[in-house]
Coordinates of C-alpha atoms in Angstrom, one line a residue:
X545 CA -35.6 3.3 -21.8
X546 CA -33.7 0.3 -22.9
X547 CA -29.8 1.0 -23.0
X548 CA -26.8 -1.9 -23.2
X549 CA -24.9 -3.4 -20.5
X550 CA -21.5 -3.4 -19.3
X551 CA -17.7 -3.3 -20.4
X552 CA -17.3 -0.8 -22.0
X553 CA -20.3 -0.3 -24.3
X554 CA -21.0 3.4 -25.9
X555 CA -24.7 3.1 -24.8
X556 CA -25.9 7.4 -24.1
X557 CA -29.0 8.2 -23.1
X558 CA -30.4 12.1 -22.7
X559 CA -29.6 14.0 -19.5
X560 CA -26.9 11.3 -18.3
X561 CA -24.2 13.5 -17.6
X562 CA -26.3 16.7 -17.0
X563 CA -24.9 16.2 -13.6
X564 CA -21.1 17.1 -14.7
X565 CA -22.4 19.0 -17.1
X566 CA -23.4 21.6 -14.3
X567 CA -19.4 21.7 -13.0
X568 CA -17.5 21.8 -16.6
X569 CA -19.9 23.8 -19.1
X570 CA -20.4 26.7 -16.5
X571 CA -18.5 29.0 -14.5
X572 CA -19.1 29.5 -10.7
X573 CA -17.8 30.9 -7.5
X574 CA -15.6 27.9 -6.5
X575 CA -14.2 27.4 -9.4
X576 CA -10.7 27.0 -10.7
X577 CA -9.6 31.3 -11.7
X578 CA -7.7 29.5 -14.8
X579 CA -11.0 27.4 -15.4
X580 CA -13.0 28.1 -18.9
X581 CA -16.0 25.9 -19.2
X582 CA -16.3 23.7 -22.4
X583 CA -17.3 20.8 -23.2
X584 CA -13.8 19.2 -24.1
X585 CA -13.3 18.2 -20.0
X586 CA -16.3 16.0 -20.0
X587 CA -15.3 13.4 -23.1
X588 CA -11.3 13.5 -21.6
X589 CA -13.5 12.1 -18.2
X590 CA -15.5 9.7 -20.6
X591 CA -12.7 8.8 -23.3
X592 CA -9.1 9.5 -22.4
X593 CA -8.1 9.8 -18.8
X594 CA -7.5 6.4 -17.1
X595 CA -7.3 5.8 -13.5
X596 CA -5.4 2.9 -11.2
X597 CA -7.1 2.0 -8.2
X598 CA -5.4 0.3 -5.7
X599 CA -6.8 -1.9 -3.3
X600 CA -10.4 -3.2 -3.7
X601 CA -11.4 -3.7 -0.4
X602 CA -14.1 -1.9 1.6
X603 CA -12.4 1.6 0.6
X604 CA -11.6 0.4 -2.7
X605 CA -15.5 -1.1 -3.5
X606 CA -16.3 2.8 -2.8
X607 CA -13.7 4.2 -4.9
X608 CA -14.6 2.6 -7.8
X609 CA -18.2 3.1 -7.5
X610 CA -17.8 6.7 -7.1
X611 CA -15.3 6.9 -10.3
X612 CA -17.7 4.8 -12.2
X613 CA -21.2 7.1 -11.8
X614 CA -18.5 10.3 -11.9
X615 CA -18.0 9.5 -15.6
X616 CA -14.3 7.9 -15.3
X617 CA -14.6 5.1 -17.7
X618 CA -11.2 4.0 -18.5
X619 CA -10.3 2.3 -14.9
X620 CA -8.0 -0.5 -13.0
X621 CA -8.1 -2.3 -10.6
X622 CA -5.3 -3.8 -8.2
X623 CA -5.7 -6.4 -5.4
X624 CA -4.2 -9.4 -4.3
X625 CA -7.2 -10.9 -1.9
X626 CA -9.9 -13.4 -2.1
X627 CA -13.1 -12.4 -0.4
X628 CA -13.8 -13.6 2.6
X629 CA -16.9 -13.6 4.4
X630 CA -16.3 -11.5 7.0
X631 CA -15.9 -8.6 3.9
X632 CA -19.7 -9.1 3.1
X633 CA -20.8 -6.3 5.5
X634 CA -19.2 -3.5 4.3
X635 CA -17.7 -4.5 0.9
X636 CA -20.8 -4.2 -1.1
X637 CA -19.7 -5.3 -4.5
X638 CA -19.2 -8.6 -3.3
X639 CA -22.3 -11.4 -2.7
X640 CA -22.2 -14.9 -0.7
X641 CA -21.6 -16.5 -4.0
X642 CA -18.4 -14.6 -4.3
X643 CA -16.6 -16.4 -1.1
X644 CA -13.2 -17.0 -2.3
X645 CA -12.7 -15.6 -5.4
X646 CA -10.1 -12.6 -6.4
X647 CA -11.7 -9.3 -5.4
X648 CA -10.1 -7.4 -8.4
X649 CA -12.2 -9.6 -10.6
X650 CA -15.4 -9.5 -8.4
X651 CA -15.2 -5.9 -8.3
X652 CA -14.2 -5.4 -12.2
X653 CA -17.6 -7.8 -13.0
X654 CA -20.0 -5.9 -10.7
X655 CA -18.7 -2.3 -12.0
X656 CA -19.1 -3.3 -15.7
X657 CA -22.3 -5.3 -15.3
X658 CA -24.1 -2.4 -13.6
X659 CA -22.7 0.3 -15.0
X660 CA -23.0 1.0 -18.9
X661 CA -20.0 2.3 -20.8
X662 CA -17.5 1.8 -17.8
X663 CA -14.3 -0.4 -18.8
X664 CA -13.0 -1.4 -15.4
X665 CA -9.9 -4.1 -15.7
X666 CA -8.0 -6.2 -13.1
X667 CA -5.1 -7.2 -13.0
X668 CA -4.6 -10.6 -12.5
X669 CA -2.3 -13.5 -13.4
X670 CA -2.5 -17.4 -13.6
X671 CA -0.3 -20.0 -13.1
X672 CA -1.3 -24.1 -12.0
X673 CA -1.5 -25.4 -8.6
X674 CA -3.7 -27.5 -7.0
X675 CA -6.2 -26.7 -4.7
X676 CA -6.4 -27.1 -1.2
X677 CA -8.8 -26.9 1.7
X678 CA -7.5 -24.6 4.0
X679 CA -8.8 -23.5 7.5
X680 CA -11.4 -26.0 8.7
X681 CA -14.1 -24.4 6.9
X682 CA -16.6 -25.5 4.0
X683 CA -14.7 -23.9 0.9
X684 CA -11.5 -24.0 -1.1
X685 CA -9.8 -21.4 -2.2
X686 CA -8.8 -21.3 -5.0
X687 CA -5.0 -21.3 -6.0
X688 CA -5.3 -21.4 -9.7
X689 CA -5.3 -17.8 -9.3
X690 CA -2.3 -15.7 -7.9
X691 CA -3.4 -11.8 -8.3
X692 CA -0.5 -9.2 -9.0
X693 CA 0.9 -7.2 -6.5
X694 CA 1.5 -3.4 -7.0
X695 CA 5.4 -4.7 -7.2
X696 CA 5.1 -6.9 -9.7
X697 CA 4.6 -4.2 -12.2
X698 CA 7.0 -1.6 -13.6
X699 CA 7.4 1.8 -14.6
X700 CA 5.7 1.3 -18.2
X701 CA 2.6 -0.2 -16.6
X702 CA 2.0 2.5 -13.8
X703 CA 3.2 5.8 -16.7
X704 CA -0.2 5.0 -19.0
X705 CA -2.0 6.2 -16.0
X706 CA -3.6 10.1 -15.4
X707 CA -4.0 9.9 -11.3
X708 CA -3.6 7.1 -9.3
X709 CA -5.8 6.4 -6.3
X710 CA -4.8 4.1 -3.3
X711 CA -7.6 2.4 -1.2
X712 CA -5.3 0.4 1.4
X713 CA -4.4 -0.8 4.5
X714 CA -1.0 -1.1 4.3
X715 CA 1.6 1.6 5.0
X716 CA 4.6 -0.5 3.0
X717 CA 2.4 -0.6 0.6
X718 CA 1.4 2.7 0.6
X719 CA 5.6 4.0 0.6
X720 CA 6.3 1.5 -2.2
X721 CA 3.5 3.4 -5.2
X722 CA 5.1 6.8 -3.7
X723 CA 8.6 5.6 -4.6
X724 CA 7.6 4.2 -8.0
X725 CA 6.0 7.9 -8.8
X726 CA 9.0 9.5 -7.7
X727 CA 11.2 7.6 -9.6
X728 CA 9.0 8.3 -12.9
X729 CA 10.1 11.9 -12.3
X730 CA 12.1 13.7 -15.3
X731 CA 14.4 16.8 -14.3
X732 CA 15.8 19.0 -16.8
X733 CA 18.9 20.9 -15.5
X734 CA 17.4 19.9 -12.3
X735 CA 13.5 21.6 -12.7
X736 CA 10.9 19.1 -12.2
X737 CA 9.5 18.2 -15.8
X738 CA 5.8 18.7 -14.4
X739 CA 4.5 16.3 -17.6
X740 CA 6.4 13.2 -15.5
X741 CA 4.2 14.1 -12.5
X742 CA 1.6 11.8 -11.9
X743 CA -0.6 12.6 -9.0
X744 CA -1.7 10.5 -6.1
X745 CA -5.3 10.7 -4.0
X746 CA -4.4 8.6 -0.8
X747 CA -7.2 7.5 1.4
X748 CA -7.4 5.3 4.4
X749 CA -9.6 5.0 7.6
X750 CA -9.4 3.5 10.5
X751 CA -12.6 2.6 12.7
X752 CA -14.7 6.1 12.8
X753 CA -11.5 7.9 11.9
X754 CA -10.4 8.4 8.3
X755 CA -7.8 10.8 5.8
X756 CA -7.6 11.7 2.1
X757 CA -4.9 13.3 1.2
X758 CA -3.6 14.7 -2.5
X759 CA -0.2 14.3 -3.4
X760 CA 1.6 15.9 -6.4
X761 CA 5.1 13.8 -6.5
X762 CA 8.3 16.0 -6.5
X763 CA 6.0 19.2 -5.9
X764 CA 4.6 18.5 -2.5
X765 CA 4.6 16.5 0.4
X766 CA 5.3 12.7 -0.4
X767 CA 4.6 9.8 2.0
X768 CA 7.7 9.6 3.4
X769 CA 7.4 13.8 4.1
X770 CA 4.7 12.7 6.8
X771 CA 5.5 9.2 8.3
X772 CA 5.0 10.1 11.1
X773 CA 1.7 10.9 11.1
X774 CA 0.9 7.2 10.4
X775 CA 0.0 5.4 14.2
X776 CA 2.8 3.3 15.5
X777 CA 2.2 -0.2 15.6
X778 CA 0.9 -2.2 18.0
X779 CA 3.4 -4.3 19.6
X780 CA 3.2 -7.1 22.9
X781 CA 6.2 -7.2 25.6
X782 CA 8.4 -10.0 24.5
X783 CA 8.4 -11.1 28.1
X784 CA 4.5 -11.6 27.7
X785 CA 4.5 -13.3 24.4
X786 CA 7.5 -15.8 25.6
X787 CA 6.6 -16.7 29.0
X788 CA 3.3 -15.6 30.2
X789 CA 0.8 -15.3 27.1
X790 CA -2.5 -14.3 28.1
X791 CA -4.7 -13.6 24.7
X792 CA -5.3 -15.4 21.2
X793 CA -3.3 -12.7 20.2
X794 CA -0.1 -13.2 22.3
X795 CA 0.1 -17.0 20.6
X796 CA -0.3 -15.4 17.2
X797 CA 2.7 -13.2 18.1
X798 CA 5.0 -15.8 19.8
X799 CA 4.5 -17.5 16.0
X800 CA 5.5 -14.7 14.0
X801 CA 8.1 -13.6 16.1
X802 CA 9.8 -16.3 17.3
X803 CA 9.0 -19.8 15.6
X804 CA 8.6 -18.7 12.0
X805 CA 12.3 -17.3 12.3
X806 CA 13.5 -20.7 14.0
X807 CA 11.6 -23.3 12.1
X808 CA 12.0 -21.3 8.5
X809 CA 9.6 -23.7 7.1
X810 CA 9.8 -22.4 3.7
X811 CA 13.1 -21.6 3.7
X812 CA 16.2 -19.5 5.5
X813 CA 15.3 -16.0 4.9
X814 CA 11.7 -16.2 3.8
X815 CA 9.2 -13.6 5.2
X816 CA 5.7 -14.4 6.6
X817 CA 3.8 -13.1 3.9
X818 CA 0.2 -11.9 5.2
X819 CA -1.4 -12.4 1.9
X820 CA 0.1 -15.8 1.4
X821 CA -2.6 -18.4 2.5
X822 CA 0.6 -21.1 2.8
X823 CA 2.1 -18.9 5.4
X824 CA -0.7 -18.2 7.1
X825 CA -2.4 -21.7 7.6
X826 CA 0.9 -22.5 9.4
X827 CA 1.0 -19.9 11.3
X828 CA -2.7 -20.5 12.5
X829 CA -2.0 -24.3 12.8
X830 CA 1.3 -23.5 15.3
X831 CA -0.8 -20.8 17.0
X832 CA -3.3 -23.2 17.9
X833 CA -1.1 -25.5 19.6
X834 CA 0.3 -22.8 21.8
X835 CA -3.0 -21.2 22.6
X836 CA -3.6 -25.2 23.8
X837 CA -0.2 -25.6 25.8
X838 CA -2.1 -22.0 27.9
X839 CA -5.3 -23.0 27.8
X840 CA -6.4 -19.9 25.6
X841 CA -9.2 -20.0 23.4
X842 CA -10.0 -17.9 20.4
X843 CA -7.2 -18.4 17.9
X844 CA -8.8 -18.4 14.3
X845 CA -7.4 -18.1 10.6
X846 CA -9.0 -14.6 10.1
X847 CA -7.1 -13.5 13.7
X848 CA -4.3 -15.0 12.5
X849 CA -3.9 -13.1 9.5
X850 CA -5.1 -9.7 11.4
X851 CA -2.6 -10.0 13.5
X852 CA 0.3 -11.0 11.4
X853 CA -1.1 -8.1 8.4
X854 CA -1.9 -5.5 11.6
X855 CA -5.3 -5.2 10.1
X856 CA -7.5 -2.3 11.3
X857 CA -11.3 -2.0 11.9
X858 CA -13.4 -1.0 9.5
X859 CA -16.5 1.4 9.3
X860 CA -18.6 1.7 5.9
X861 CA -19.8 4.6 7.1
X862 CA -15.8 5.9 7.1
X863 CA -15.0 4.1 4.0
X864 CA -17.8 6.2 2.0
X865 CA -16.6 9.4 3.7
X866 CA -13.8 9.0 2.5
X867 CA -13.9 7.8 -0.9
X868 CA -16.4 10.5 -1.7
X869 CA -13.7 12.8 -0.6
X870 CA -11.2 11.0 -2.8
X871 CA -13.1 10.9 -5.9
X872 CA -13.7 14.4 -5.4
X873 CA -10.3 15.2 -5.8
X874 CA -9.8 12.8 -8.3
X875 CA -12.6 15.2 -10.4
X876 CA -10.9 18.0 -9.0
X877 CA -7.3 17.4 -10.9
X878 CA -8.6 15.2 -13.6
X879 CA -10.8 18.7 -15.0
X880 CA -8.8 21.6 -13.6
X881 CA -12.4 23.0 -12.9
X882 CA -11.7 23.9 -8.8
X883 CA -8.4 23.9 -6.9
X884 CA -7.1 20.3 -5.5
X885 CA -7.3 19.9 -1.3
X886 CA -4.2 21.1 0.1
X887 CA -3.2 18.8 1.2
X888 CA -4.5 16.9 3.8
X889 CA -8.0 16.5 5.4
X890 CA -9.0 14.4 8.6
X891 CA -12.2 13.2 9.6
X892 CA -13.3 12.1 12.5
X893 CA -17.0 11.0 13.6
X894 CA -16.2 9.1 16.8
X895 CA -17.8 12.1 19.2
X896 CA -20.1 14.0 16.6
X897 CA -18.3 15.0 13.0
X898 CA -15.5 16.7 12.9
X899 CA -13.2 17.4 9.9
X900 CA -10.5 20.0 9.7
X901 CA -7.9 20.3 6.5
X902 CA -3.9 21.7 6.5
X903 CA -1.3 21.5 4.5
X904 CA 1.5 18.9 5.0
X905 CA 4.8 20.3 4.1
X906 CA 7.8 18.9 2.1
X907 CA 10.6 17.6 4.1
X908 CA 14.1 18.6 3.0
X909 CA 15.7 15.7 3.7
X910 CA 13.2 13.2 3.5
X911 CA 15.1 10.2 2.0
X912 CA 12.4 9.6 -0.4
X913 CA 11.6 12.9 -2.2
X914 CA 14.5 15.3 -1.5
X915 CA 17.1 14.1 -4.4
X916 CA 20.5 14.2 -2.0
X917 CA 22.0 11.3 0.6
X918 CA 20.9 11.3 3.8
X919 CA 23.5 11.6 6.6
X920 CA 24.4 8.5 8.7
X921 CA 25.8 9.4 11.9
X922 CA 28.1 6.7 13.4
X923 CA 31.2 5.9 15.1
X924 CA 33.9 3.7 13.0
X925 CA 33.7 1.9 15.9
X926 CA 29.9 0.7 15.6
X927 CA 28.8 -2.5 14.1
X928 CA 26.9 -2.7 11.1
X929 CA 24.2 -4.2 13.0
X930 CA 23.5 -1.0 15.1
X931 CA 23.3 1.0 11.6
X932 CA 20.6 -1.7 10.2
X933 CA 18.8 -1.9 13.6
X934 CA 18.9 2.5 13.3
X935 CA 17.2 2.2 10.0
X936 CA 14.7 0.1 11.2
X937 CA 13.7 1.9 14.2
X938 CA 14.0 5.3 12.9
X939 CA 10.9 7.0 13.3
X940 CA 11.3 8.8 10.1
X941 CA 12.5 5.9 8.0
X942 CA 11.3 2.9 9.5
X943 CA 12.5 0.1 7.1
X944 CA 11.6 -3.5 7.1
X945 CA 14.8 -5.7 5.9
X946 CA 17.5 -3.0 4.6
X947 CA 20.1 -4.5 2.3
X948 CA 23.3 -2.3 1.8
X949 CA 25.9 -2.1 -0.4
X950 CA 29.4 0.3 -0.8
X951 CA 31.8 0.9 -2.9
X952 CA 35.0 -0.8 -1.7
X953 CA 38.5 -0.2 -2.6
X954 CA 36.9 0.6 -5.9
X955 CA 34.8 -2.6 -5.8
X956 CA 30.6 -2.6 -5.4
X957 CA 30.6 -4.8 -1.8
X958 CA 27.1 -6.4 -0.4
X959 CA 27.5 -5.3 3.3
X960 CA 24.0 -6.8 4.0
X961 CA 21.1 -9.0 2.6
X962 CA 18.2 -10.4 4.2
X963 CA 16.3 -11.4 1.3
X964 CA 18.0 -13.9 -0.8
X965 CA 19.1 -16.7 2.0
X966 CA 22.4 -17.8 0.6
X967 CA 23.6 -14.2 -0.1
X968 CA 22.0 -13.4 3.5
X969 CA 24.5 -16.8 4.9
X970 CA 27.3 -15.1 3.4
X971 CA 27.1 -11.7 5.2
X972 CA 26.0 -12.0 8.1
X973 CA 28.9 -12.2 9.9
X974 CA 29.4 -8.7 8.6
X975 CA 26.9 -7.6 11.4
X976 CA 29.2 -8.2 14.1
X977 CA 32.0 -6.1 12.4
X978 CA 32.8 -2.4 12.9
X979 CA 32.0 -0.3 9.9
X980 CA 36.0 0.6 10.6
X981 CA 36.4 -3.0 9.8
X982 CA 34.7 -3.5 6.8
X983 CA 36.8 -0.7 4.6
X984 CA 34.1 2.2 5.3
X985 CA 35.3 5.5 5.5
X986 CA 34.2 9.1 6.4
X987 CA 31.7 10.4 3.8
X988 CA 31.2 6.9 2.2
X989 CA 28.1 6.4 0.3
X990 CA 26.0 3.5 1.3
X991 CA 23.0 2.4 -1.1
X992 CA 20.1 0.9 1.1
X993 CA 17.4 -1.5 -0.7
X994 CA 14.1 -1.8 1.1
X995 CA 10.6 -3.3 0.5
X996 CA 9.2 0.1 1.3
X997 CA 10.7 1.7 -2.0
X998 CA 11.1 0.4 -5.2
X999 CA 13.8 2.8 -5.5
X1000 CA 17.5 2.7 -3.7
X1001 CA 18.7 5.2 -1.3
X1002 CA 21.3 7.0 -0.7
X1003 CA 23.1 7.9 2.8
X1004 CA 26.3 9.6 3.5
X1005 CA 28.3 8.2 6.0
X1006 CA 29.6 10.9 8.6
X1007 CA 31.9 9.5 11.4
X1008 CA 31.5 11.1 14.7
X1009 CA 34.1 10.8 17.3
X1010 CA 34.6 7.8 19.4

């Protein structure tokens, strides 16, 4: 049997999709009670329905072999690495030869090349810099190539897709999409316009531990619904990481936390970007010479960035548990043959196997998904500091670097802003003062930015008494 290779061909051969066949073209006892077999659902699969995967690492390999040999054609792809070598043993799309290029692109190639008819696209932009030789290692990477974040795209990009699927390891990351699908939500006379809904198969794992979970925005429970579910960070006593640093990864953290803030050295008010290789050599190169000053060994660039990106282990084992589970869903909703999970399923393989499913449930005032201002409970007396410091250590908000604004004497007023260094100059001493002080008053709205939404929120400002 000869057929033709790759990207997107129309190359059929006999009995290909008998497979699917058996699920769409005949009823059975699982299926959907709405569901009438036809043929229709397995050329929307093959011609029509397009899929976004996000992240392309060792979940994200999985994921898009699964969609590819399910019959999803029309997929893809977003990530912002370069393939190390560490990713080799579990991230099987990528080869030795591979070492430093995009993994969007890698994964894209390998997909297309081995899979005929499948159309898988990253996304990826260029601009020109010149190369340079970081860690003390045998390679360059390669900064021709700067590879799009999921917040570098807007709403028309992500509303040409059916279902979106998220392989990562990031939990900002993982708020951001779920505010961007909100926020492509249409209400008429305030019902959900279920057309705008796009649904979202969340996956992650963690070790011998993983989740998928099926989200249906503005119908059930969000991200934000659940945060905490998600395991709090892992964080060192500042006392430890100041004064008495015992481990590689007490150096790493005296860096993050306390010299990248002092130094700035790209600039008052710019993060420590993880995924920035700039950022990250520094931060290796400073960790190293405070590892030296303890006489602690074991500081390396791929530590470095764990630490500073919290990365988690990885399993393959998990990673195909789990992206099986996804795709399945993904089949589930993309044919209306059988019922979607609701909602949630955990699996866990550390002592034996054991998986159970429930369903999450909506929050009503979860200050993503529930449409109305959250209240803010302060004093008039409280600094603005202690409200910024409450957003941030909320449990069920937990935002990075909140910017706010208000409405002032009839006036929109920039109360705070981390992000933008000058603006950032200018208000800070607006920390210090009371919210009294700065013209706020009982039921004020505030509008919080965050990197956790690409949407604004809304909190109402209750005073409580002094």
């Amino acid at each position: 049997m000869v057929v033709d290779g790759g990207s997107g061909g129309t190359c059929e051969w006999e009995g290909r999709w008998n497979h699917i066949k058996k699920f769409l073209e005949r009823s059975g006892p699982f299926t959907h009670p709405d569901f009438e077999p036809s043929t229709e659902s397995l050329q929307f699969l093959l011609e029509t329905c397009k899929i976004l995967v996000i992240g392309a690492g060792g979940l994200g390999c999985e994921l898009l072999k699964d969609l590819a040999l399910s019959g999803f054609r029309n997929i893809d792809v977003i990530d912002m690495d370069t393939i190390d070598v560490s990713n080799l043993n579990r991230q099987f799309l990528f080869r030795p030869k591979d070492v430093g290029r995009p993994k969007a692109e890698v994964a894209a190639d390998f997909i297309n090349d081995r899979i005929p008819g499948c159309h898988v696209v990253p996304k990826l932009y260029f601009r020109q810099y010149t190369e340079r030789l970081l860690k003390r290692e045998l390679f360059l990477y390669d900064l021709n190539r700067h590879f799009k974040k999921i917040q570098d795209l807007d709403e028309t990009f992500y509303r040409q897709f059916h279902i979106i699927v998220c392989g990562l390891d990031s939990i900002v990351a993982r708020r951001w999409i779920n505010g961007m699908l909100l926020s492509l939500l249409v209400y008429e006379d305030g019902a959900l316009d279920q057309g705008s809904v796009i649904p979202l198969i969340d996956g992650g794992t963690e070790g011998f531990k993983g989740n998928a979970r099926v989200i249906f925005p503005g119908m059930s429970a969000c991200i934000d619904c659940t945060l905490e579910l998600y395991p709090p960070q892992i964080n060192f006593p500042m006392c430890t990481i100041a004064s008495m640093p015992r481990l590689p990864e007490h150096c790493i953290e005296y860096v993050r936390i306390l010299q990248w803030p002092k130094e700035a050295p790209f600039g008052d008010g710019v993060a420590l970007d993880g995924d920035d290789p700039e950022h990250i050599q520094w931060a290796y190169q400073r960790s190293l010479e405070r590892a030296a000053e303890f006489n602690i060994t074991g500081v390396t660039y791929r530590l470095t960035q764990g630490v500073v990106k919290r990365i988690i282990p990885a399993v393959a084992s998990t990673n195909a548990v789990i992206a099986a589970a996804c795709t399945t869903e993904v089949f589930k909703i993309a044919t209306s043959a059988y019922l979607p999970l609701s909602n949630y399923m955990v699996f866990n393989d550390v002592d034996g196997l054991y998986t159970y499913t429930f369903e999450a449930e909506r929050k009503e005032n979860c200050s993503a998904c529930s449409q109305v201002p959250l209240d803010l409970q302060f004093s008039p007396s409280s600094k603005l500091q202690e409200v910024i410091d409450f957003l941030i250590e909320s449990v069920s908000l937990q935002m990075k670097s909140p910017a706010i604004t208000a409405t002032v004497e009839g006036k929109n007023k920039t109360l705070y802003l981390q992000s933008v260094a000058s603006i950032e100059q200018r208000t800070r001493p607006n920390l210090s003062k009371t919210l009294k002080e700065l013209g706020l008053k009982e039921g004020q709205e505030l509008a919080v930015a965050d990197v956790t939404s690409p949407q604004t929120m809304l909190f109402r400002l209750c005073f409580t008494s002094e």
